[in-house]
mmCIF file of C-alpha atoms and ligand atoms in Angstrom:
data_model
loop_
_atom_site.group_PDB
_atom_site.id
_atom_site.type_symbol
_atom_site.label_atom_id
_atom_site.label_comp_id
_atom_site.label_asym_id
_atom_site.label_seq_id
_atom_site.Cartn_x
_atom_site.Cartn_y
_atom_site.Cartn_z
ATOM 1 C CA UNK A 523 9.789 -14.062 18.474
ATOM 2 C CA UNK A 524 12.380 -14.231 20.983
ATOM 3 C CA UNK A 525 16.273 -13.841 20.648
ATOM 4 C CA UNK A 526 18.566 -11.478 19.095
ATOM 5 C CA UNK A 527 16.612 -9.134 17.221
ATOM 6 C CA UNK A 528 17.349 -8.972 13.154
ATOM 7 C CA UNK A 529 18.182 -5.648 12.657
ATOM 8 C CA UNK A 530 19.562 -3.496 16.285
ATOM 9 C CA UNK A 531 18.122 0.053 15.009
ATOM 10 C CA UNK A 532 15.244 0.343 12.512
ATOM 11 C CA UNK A 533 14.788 4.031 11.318
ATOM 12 C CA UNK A 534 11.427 4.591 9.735
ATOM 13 C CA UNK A 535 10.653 7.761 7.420
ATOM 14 C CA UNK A 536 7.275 8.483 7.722
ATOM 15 C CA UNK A 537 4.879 7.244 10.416
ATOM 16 C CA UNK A 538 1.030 6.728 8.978
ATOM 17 C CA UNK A 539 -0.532 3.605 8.674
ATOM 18 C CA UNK A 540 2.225 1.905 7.555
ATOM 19 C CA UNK A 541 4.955 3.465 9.239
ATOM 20 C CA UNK A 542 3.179 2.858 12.801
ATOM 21 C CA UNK A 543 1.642 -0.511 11.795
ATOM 22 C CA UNK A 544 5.476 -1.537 10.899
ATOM 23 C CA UNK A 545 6.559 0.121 14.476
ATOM 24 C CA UNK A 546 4.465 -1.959 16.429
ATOM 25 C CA UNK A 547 4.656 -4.941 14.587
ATOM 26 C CA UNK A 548 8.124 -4.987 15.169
ATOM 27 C CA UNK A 549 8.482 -4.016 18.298
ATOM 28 C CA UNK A 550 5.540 -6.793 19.111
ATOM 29 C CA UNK A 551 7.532 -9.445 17.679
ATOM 30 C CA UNK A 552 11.024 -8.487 19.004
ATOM 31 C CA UNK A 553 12.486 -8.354 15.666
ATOM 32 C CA UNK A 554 14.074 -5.379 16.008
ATOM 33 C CA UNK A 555 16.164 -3.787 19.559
ATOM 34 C CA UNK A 556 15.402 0.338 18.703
ATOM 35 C CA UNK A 557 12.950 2.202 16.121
ATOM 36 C CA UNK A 558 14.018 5.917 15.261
ATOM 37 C CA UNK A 559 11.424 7.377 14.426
ATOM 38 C CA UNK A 560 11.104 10.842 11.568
ATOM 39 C CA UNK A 561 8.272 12.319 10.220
ATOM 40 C CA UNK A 562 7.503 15.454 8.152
ATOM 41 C CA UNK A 563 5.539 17.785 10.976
ATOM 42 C CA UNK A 564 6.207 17.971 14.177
ATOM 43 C CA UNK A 565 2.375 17.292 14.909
ATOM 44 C CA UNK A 566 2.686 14.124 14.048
ATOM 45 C CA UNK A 567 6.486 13.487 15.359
ATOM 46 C CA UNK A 568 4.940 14.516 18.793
ATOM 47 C CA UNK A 569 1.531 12.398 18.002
ATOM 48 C CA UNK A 570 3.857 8.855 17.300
ATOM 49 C CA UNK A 571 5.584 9.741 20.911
ATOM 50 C CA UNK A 572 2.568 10.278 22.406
ATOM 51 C CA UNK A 573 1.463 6.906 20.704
ATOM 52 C CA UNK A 574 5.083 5.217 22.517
ATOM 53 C CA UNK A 575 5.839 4.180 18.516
ATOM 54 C CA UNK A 576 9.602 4.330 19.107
ATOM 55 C CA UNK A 577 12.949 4.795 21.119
ATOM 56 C CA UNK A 578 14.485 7.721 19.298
ATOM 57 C CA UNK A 579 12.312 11.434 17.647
ATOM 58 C CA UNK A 580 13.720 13.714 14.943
ATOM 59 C CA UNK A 581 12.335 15.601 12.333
ATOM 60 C CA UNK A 582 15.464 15.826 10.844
ATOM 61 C CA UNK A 583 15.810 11.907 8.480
ATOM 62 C CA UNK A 584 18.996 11.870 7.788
ATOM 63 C CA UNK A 585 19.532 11.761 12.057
ATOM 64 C CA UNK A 586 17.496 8.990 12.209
ATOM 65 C CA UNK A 587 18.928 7.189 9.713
ATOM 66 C CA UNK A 588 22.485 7.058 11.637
ATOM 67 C CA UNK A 589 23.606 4.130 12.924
ATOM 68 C CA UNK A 590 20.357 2.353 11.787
ATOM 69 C CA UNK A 591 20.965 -0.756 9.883
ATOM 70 C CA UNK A 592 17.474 -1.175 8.454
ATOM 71 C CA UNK A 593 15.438 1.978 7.266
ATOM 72 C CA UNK A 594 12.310 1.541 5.600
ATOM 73 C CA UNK A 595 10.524 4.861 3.528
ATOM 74 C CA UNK A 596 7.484 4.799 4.643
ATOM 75 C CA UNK A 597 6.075 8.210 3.005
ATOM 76 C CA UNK A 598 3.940 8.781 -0.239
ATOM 77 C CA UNK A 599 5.791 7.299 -3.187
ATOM 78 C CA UNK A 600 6.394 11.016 -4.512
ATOM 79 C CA UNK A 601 8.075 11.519 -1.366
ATOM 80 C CA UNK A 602 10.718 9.270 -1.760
ATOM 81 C CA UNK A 603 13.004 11.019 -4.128
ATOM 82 C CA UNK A 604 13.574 14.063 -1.957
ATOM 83 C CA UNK A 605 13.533 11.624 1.403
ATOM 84 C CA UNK A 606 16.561 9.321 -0.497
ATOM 85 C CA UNK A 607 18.415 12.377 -1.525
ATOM 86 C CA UNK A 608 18.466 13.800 2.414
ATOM 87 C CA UNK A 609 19.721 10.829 4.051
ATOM 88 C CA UNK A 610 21.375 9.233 1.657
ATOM 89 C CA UNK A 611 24.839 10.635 3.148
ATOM 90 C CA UNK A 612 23.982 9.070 6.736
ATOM 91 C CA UNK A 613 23.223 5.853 5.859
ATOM 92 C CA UNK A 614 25.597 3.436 7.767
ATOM 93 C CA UNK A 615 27.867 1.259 5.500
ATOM 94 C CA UNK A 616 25.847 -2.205 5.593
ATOM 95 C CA UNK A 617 22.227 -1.057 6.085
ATOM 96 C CA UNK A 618 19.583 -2.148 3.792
ATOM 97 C CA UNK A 619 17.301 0.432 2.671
ATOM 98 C CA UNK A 620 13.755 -0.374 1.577
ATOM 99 C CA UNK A 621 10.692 1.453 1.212
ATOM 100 C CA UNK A 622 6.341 0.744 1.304
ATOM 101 C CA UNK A 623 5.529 2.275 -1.749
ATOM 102 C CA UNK A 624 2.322 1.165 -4.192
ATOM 103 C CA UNK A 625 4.898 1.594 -7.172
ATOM 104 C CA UNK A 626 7.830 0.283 -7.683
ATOM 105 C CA UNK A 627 9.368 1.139 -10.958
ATOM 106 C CA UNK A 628 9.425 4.731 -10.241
ATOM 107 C CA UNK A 629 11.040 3.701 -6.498
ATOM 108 C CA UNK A 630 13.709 2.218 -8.650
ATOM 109 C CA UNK A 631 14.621 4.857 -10.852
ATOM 110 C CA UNK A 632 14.408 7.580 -8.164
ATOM 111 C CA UNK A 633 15.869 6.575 -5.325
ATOM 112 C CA UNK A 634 18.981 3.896 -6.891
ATOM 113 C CA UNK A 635 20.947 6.568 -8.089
ATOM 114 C CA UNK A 636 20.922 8.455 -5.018
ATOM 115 C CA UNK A 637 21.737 5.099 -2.949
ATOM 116 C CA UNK A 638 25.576 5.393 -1.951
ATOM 117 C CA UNK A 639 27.898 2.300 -2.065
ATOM 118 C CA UNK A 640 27.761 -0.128 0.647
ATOM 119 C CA UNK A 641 24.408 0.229 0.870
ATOM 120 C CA UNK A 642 21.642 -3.041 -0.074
ATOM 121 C CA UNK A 643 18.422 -0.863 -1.672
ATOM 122 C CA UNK A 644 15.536 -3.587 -1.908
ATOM 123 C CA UNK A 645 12.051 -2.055 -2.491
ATOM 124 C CA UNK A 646 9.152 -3.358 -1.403
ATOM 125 C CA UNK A 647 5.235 -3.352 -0.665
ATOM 126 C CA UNK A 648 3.039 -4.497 1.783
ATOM 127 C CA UNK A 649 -0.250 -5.673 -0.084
ATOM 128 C CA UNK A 650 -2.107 -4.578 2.918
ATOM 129 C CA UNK A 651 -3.455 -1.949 4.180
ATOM 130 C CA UNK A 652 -6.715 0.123 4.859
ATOM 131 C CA UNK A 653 -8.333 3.595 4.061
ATOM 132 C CA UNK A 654 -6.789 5.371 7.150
ATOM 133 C CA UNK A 655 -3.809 7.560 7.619
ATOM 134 C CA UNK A 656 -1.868 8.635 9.762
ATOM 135 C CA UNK A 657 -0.308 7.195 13.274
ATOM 136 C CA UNK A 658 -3.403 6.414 14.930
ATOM 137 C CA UNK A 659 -4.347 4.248 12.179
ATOM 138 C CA UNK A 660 -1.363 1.610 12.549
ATOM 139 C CA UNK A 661 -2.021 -1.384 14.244
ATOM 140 C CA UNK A 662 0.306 -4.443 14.835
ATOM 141 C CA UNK A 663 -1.436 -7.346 12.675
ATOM 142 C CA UNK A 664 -2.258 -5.352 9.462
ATOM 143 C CA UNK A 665 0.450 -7.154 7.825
ATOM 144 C CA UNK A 666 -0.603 -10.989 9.121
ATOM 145 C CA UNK A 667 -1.329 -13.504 6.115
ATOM 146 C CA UNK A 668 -1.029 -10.211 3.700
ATOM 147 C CA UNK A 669 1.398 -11.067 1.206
ATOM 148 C CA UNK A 670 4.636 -8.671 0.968
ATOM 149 C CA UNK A 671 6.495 -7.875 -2.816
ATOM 150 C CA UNK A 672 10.030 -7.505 -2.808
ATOM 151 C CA UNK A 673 11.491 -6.093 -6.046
ATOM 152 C CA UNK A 674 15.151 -6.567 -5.597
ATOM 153 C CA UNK A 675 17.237 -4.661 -8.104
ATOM 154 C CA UNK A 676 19.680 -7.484 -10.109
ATOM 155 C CA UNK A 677 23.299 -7.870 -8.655
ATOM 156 C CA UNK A 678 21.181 -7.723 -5.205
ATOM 157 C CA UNK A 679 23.593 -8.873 -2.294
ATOM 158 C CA UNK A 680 21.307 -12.091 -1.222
ATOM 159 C CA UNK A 681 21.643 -12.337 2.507
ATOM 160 C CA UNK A 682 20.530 -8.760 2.279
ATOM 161 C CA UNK A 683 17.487 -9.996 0.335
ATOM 162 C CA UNK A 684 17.604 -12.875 2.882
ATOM 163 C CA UNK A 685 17.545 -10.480 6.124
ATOM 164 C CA UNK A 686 14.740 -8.150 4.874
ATOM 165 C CA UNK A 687 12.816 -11.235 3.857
ATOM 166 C CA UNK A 688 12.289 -12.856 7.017
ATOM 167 C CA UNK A 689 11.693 -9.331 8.911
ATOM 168 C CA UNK A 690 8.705 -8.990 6.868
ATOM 169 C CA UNK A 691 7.830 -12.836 7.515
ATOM 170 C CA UNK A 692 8.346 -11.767 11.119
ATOM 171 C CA UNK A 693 5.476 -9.194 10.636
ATOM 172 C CA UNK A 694 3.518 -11.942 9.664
ATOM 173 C CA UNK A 695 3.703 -12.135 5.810
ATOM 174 C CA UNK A 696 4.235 -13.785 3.063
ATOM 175 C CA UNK A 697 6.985 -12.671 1.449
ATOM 176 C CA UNK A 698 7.501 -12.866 -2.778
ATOM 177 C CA UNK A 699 10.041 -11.202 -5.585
ATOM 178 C CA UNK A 700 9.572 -9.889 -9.056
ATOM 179 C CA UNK A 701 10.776 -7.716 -11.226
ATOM 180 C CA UNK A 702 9.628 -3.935 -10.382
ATOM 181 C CA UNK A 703 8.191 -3.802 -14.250
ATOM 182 C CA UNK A 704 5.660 -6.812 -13.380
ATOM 183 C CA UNK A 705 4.433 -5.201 -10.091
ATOM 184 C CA UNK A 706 3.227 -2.236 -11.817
ATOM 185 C CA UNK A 707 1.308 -3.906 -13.924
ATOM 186 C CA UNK A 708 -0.303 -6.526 -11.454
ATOM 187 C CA UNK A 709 -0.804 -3.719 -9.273
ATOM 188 C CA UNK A 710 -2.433 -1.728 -11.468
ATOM 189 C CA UNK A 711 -5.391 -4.287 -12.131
ATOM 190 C CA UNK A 712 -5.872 -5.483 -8.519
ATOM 191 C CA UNK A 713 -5.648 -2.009 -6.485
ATOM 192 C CA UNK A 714 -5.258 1.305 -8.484
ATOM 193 C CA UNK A 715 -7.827 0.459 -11.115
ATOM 194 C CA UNK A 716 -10.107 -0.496 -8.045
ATOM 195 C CA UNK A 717 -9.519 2.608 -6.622
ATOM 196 C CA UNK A 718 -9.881 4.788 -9.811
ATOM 197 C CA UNK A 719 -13.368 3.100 -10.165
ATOM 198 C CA UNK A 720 -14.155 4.110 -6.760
ATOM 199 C CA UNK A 721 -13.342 7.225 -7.214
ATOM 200 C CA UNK A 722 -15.343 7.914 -10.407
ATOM 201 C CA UNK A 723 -18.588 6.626 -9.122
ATOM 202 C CA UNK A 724 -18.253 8.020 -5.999
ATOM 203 C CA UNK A 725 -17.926 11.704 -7.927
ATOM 204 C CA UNK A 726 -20.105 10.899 -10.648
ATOM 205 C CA UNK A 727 -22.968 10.620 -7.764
ATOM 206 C CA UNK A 728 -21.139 13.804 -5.599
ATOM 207 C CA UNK A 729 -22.355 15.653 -9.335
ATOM 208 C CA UNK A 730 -25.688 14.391 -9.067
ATOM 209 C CA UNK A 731 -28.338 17.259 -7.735
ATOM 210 C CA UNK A 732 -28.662 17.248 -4.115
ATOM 211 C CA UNK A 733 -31.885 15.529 -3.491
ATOM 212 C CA UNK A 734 -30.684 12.454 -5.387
ATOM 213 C CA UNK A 735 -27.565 12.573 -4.046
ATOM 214 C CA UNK A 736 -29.130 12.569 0.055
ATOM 215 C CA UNK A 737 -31.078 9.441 -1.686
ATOM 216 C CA UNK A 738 -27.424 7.631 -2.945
ATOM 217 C CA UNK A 739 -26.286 8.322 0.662
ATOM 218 C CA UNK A 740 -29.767 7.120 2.822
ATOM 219 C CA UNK A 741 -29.977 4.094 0.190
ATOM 220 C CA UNK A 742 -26.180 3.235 -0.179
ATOM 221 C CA UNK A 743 -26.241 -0.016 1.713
ATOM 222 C CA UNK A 744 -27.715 -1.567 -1.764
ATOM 223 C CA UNK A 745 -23.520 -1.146 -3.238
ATOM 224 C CA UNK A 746 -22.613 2.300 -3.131
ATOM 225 C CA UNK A 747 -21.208 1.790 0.197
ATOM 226 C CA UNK A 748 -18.425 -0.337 -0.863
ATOM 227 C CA UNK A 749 -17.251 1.621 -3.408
ATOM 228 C CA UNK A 750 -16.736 4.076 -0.888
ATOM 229 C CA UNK A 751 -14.200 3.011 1.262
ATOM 230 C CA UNK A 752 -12.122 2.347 -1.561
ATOM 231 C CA UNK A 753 -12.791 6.488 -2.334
ATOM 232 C CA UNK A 754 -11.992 7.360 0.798
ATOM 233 C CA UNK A 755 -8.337 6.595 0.630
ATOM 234 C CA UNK A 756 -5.765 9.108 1.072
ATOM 235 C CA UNK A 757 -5.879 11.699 -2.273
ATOM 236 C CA UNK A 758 -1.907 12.285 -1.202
ATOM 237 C CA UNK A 759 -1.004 8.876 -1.487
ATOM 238 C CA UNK A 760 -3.470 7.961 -4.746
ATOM 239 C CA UNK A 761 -2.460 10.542 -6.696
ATOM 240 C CA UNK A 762 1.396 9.690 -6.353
ATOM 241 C CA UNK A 763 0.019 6.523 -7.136
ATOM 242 C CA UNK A 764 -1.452 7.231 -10.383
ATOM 243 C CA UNK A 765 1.311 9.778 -11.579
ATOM 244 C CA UNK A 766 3.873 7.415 -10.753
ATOM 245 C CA UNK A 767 2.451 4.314 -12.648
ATOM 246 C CA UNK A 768 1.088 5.803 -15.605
ATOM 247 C CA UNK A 769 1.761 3.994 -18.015
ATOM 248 C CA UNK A 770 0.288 0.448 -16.147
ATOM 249 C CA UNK A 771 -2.635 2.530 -15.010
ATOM 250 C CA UNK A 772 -3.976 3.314 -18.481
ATOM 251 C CA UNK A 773 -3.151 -0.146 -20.173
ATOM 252 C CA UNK A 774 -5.644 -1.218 -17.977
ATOM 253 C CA UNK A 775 -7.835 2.109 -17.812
ATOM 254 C CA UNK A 776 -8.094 1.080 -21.563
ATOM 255 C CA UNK A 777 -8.904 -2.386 -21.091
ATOM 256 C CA UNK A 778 -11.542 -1.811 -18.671
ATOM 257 C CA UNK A 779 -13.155 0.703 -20.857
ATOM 258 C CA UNK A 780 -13.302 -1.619 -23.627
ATOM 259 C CA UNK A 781 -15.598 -4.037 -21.577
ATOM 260 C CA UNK A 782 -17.361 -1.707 -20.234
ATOM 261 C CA UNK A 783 -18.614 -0.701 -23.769
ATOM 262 C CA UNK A 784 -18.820 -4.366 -24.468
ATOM 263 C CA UNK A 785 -21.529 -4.855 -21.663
ATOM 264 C CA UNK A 786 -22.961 -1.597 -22.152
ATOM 265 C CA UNK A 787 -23.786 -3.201 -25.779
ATOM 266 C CA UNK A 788 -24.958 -6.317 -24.142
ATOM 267 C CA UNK A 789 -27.514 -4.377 -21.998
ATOM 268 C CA UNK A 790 -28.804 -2.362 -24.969
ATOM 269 C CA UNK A 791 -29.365 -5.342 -27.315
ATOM 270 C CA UNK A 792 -30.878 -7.405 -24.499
ATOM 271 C CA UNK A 793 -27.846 -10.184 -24.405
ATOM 272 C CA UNK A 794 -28.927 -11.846 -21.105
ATOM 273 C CA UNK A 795 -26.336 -14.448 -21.841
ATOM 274 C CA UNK A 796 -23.464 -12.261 -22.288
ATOM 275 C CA UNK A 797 -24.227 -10.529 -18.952
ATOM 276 C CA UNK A 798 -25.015 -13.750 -16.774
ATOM 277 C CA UNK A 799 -21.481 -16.001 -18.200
ATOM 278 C CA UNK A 800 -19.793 -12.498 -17.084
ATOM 279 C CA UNK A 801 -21.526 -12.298 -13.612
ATOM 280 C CA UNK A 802 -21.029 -15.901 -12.891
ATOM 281 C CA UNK A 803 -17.374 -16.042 -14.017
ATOM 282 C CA UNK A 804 -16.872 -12.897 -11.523
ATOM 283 C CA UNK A 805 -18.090 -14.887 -8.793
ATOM 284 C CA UNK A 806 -15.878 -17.799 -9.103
ATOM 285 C CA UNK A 807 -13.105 -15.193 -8.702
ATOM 286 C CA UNK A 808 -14.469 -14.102 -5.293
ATOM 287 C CA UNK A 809 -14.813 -17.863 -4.249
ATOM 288 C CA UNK A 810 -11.031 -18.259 -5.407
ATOM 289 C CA UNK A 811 -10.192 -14.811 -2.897
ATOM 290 C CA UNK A 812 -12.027 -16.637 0.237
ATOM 291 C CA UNK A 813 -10.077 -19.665 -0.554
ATOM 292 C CA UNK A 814 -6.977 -18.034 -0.502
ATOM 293 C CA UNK A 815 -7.587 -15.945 2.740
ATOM 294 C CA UNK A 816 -7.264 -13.129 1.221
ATOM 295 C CA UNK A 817 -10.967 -12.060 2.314
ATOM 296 C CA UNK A 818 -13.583 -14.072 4.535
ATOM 297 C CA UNK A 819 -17.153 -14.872 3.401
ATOM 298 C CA UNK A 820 -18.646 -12.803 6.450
ATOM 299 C CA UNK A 821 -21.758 -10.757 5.133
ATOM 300 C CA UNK A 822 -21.403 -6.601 5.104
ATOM 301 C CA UNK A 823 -17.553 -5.788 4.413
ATOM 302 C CA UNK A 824 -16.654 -9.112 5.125
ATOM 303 C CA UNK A 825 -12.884 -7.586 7.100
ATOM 304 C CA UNK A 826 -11.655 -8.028 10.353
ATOM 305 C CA UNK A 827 -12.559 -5.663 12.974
ATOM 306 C CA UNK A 828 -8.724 -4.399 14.193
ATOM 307 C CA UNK A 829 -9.075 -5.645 17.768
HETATM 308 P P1 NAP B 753 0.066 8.134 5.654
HETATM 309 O O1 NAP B 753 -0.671 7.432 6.740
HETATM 310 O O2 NAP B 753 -0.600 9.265 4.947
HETATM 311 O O3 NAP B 753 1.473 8.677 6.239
HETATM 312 C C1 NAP B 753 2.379 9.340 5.383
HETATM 313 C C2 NAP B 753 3.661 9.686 6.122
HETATM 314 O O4 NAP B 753 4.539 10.301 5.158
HETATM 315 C C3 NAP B 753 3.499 10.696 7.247
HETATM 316 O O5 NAP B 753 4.490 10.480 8.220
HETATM 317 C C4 NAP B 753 3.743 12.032 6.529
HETATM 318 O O6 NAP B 753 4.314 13.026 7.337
HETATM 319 C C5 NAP B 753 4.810 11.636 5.539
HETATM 320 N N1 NAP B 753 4.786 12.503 4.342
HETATM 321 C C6 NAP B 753 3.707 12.846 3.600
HETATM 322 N N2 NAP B 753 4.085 13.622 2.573
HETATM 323 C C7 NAP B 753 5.419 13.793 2.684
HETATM 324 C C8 NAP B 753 6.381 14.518 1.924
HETATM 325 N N3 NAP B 753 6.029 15.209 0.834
HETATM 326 N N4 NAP B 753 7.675 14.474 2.345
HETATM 327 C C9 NAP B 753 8.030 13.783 3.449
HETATM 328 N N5 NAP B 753 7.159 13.068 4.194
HETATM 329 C C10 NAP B 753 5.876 13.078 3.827
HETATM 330 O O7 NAP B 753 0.534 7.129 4.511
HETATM 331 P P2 NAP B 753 0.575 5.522 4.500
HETATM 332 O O8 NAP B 753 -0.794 5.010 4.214
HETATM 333 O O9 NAP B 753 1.306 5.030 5.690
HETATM 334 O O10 NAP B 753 1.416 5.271 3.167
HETATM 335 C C11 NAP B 753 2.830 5.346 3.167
HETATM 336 C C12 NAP B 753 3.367 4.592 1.954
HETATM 337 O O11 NAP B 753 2.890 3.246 2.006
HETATM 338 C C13 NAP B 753 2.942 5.163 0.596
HETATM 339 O O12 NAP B 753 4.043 5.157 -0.277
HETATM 340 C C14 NAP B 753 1.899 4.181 0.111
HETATM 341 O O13 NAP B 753 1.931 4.091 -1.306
HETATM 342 C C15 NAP B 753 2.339 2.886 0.759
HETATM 343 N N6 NAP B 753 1.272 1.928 1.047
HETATM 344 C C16 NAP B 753 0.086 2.365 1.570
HETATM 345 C C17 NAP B 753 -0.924 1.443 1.826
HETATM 346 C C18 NAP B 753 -2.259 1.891 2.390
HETATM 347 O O14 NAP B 753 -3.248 1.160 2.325
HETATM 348 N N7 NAP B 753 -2.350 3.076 2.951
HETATM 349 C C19 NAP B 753 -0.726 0.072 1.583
HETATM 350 C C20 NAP B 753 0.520 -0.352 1.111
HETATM 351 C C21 NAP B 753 1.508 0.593 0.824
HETATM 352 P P3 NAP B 753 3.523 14.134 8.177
HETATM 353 O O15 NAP B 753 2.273 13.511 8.713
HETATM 354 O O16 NAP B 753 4.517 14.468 9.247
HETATM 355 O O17 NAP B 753 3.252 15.263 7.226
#
């Protein structure tokens, strides 16, 4: 993109993966003229100006947050409560304030009544992303053909909603809206039951006894492996997750469970049927994934080496 930027300061709190991917993504594509950059620790303050992430370095947020007229929360959705509450006296009349987080309902309810007049709060969420943290992990195309969920509160000043849209189409995604309620719940099938499941059977074969267990690691290539770089996600970050969408999380902990008795059943009583309609209709839906390029057909983890 070339032109007048969107937004002339960007102020991002927290700089991991998403926090650096956003940084260069926006500096790549011009749609923004300075990044102020805060972060928790100074290790990794110093580590994102090492990286050349941004213009402006504070540990203090609500300095960064002056004068900015987009700033985008970009720490663990736990976080965001105590981040909202700092700057929430410095934020310039006008800005739009948005955040990354895997939940949004909880976003709403703790950070809205800390937002001060003047002020357009639109959350939002990347559906991208990988099992990395931290500022080294960001690169500029993670968001490209990923799709990007705005929840905008109701009453929500459109050419606000307008603005913050096309940055994030300017970082290369789709952009769509609903209702923070309904992205709990879709989230919680498609990414934190995932990652629960990864979790489980990636401990359940940590408890096995050692020898078995140097077997699950020598022979993992056969499926384990997968499951694994879903487990190896950030525990900071997935345990916000689940704490803050717990309600979603165990409508569909409860669902699951049920079929997985339901095909436990079908292997005891021999129901071949039963298990090859499920395995065939569970196919289709990774056909339907490819065809949306969400996902190529590549063999091994099928992804897109970052460079
Ligand atoms: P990350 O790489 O672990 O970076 C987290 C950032 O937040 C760091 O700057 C860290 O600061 C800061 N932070 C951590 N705990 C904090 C606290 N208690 N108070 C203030 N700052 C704190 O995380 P990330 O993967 O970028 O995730 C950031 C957000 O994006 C999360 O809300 C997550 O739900 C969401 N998200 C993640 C993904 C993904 O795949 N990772 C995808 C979509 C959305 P220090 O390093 O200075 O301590």
């Amino acid at each position: 993109m070339t032109g007048t930027p969107l937004f002339e300061r960007m102020a991002l709190i927290g700089i991991g993966l998403i926090g650096s991917s956003l940084a260069q993504a926006a500096r790549e594509r011009g749609l923004v003229g300075e990044i102020a950059i805060s972060t928790r620790s100074p290790e990794t303050l110093r580590r994102a100006e090492e990286l050349n992430l941004g213009d402006i370095y504070c540990l203090d947020a609500a300095v960064a947050v002056e004068d900015a007229d987009l700033v985008i929360l970009c720490v663990p959705v736990g976080a965001n409560e105590a981040v909202a509450k700092w700057i929430a006296p410095a934020l310039k009349k006008g800005a739009i304030l948005t955040d990354v987080g895997s939940t949004k309902g909880s976003v709403m309810e703790q950070v809205n009544p800390h937002v001060p007049d003047g002020v357009h709060f639109i959350p939002g969420h990347p559906i991208a992303g990988t099992e990395q943290s931290g500022p080294d992990a960001g690169f500029a195309s993670l968001f490209d053909q990923r799709w990007c969920i705005l929840t905008p509160p109701a009453g929500v000043n459109e050419q606000a909603l307008e603005k913050l849209a096309a940055f994030w189409r300017g970082c290369g995604s789709d952009v769509d809206q609903m209702d923070a309620k309904h992205h709990d719940l879709v989230l919680a099938i498609v990414s934190h039951l995932p990652h629960l499941i990864a979790y489980n059977i990636v401990g359940t074969a940590d408890d096995l006894e050692t020898v078995t267990k140097s077997e699950v690691i020598k022979y993992s290539a056969s499926g384990f492996r997968d499951f694994t770089r879903l487990a190896a996600s950030d525990p900071t970050m997935w345990r916000d997750v689940c704490l803050n969408n717990r309600d979603a999380i165990l409508e569909m902990l409860s669902r699951f469970s049920e079929d997985l008795s339901a095909m436990q059943r079908a292997i005891r009583w021999g129901d071949g049927e039963m298990l090859f309609d499920l395995f065939t209709r569970t196919r289709g839906i990774r056909r339907s994934i490819i065809e949306a390029g969400q996902e190529t057909d590549a063999p091994d983890f099928g992804r897109h080496a970052k460079d």
